[in-house]
Amino acid sequence: SSLLLMAGIMVAVGLCRRLTRRRLRLHPRLCTFLLEMFSTFQICACTNELCLLGNVEPKPHTALTLTYGFTVLHGLTLPGSTCNPCGTLQPMWAGGTSVKMGGLKIAAQFVAAVLARGFMHFIWSLEMAETHFGALSQDCSNPMQTTEMQAFCIELLFSVVFQLTILRVESINPKYKVHLIAFLITMLVYAGGNLTGAIFNPALAFSLHANCFYDKFLSYSLVYWIAPSLGKFLILSVF
């Protein structure tokens, strides 16, 4: 049921993106906002569902296989979208995107994060799958299983590794690039998923753990917003 749900989300998002391109070609800002919002919604909604499958046996093989598979699918179905505020900073820094357009994309990403969380809570309340039972009873799932400083360093390091890889594989054939990125994300999740969740995406982190931000805003914003953003700026400064 969970796999069918995620497949349905991807199909619906694909239709919405196609309709947006056809109907709003003459409205570039609105088109950009909606395309980025739909794309980020897909990633946030699917990742929310994937988190519920983390304890499915055999562990962690099932979770890692699904992470790799759906990361590849996201890469193939969402071309041209960053779905990550840190990724949006790069063209803004290089001057390829205006501050207004970059801010519009980041706003779309956080709007999508909120919408995805609300949508998944509604789906979970229907209890269509066994994994949905009790999913709404969790307040803050507390992804940080280490000290705040260590969590900050882990998310910073993962962001640097991820963003550096993105820059280095730009010239590779998209068919192979999507698998390289998916493999890297899977390895990072395997290495640090049990410590911080290995998210390195501010919008996705907010969608997954919004209640944690409400309870401990300074701590979680430092680890899941400032650390990955700082990692991106370090990469941009060096390259």
mmCIF file of N, CA, C and O in Angstrom, residues 72 75-76 79 169-182:
data_model
loop_
_atom_site.group_PDB
_atom_site.id
_atom_site.type_symbol
_atom_site.label_atom_id
_atom_site.label_comp_id
_atom_site.label_asym_id
_atom_site.label_seq_id
_atom_site.Cartn_x
_atom_site.Cartn_y
_atom_site.Cartn_z
ATOM 1 N N VAL A 72 16.332 7.630 -7.483
ATOM 2 C CA VAL A 72 16.487 7.541 -8.940
ATOM 3 C C VAL A 72 15.218 8.018 -9.639
ATOM 4 O O VAL A 72 15.268 8.789 -10.614
ATOM 5 N N GLY A 75 14.915 11.741 -9.532
ATOM 6 C CA GLY A 75 15.829 12.367 -10.477
ATOM 7 C C GLY A 75 15.347 12.286 -11.914
ATOM 8 O O GLY A 75 15.538 13.217 -12.701
ATOM 9 N N LEU A 76 14.707 11.171 -12.257
ATOM 10 C CA LEU A 76 14.232 10.982 -13.618
ATOM 11 C C LEU A 76 12.945 11.744 -13.904
ATOM 12 O O LEU A 76 12.707 12.174 -15.037
ATOM 13 N N PRO A 79 13.175 16.651 -13.640
ATOM 14 C CA PRO A 79 14.303 17.388 -14.227
ATOM 15 C C PRO A 79 14.082 18.897 -14.137
ATOM 16 O O PRO A 79 12.965 19.385 -14.309
ATOM 17 N N VAL A 169 29.593 16.313 -11.074
ATOM 18 C CA VAL A 169 28.954 15.391 -12.018
ATOM 19 C C VAL A 169 28.060 16.127 -13.020
ATOM 20 O O VAL A 169 27.290 15.485 -13.737
ATOM 21 N N GLU A 170 28.182 17.451 -13.079
ATOM 22 C CA GLU A 170 27.319 18.225 -13.971
ATOM 23 C C GLU A 170 27.503 17.836 -15.437
ATOM 24 O O GLU A 170 26.552 17.874 -16.228
ATOM 25 N N SER A 171 28.712 17.465 -15.803
ATOM 26 C CA SER A 171 28.997 17.156 -17.211
ATOM 27 C C SER A 171 28.708 15.697 -17.583
ATOM 28 O O SER A 171 28.835 15.321 -18.747
ATOM 29 N N ILE A 172 28.321 14.883 -16.617
ATOM 30 C CA ILE A 172 28.053 13.468 -16.876
ATOM 31 C C ILE A 172 26.680 13.305 -17.509
ATOM 32 O O ILE A 172 25.755 14.084 -17.262
ATOM 33 N N ASN A 173 26.541 12.285 -18.330
ATOM 34 C CA ASN A 173 25.262 11.961 -18.951
ATOM 35 C C ASN A 173 24.182 11.829 -17.875
ATOM 36 O O ASN A 173 24.374 11.113 -16.887
ATOM 37 N N PRO A 174 23.026 12.518 -18.046
ATOM 38 C CA PRO A 174 21.968 12.469 -17.023
ATOM 39 C C PRO A 174 21.528 11.065 -16.651
ATOM 40 O O PRO A 174 21.136 10.819 -15.506
ATOM 41 N N LYS A 175 21.602 10.119 -17.598
ATOM 42 C CA LYS A 175 21.193 8.748 -17.311
ATOM 43 C C LYS A 175 22.068 8.110 -16.238
ATOM 44 O O LYS A 175 21.602 7.298 -15.427
ATOM 45 N N TYR A 176 23.362 8.468 -16.245
ATOM 46 C CA TYR A 176 24.285 7.918 -15.252
ATOM 47 C C TYR A 176 24.362 8.806 -14.014
ATOM 48 O O TYR A 176 24.571 8.311 -12.903
ATOM 49 N N LYS A 177 24.176 10.108 -14.229
ATOM 50 C CA LYS A 177 24.293 11.044 -13.102
ATOM 51 C C LYS A 177 23.254 10.763 -12.027
ATOM 52 O O LYS A 177 23.554 10.814 -10.835
ATOM 53 N N VAL A 178 22.042 10.466 -12.433
ATOM 54 C CA VAL A 178 20.979 10.236 -11.461
ATOM 55 C C VAL A 178 21.286 9.027 -10.584
ATOM 56 O O VAL A 178 20.978 9.010 -9.390
ATOM 57 N N HIS A 179 21.948 8.002 -11.146
ATOM 58 C CA HIS A 179 22.307 6.820 -10.358
ATOM 59 C C HIS A 179 23.463 7.125 -9.407
ATOM 60 O O HIS A 179 23.491 6.622 -8.279
ATOM 61 N N LEU A 180 24.418 7.939 -9.850
ATOM 62 C CA LEU A 180 25.523 8.326 -8.971
ATOM 63 C C LEU A 180 25.019 9.115 -7.774
ATOM 64 O O LEU A 180 25.431 8.879 -6.628
ATOM 65 N N ILE A 181 24.128 10.058 -8.030
ATOM 66 C CA ILE A 181 23.582 10.870 -6.942
ATOM 67 C C ILE A 181 22.750 10.009 -5.997
ATOM 68 O O ILE A 181 22.832 10.150 -4.771
ATOM 69 N N ALA A 182 21.953 9.105 -6.560
ATOM 70 C CA ALA A 182 21.138 8.220 -5.730
ATOM 71 C C ALA A 182 22.014 7.314 -4.863
ATOM 72 O O ALA A 182 21.715 7.077 -3.686
#
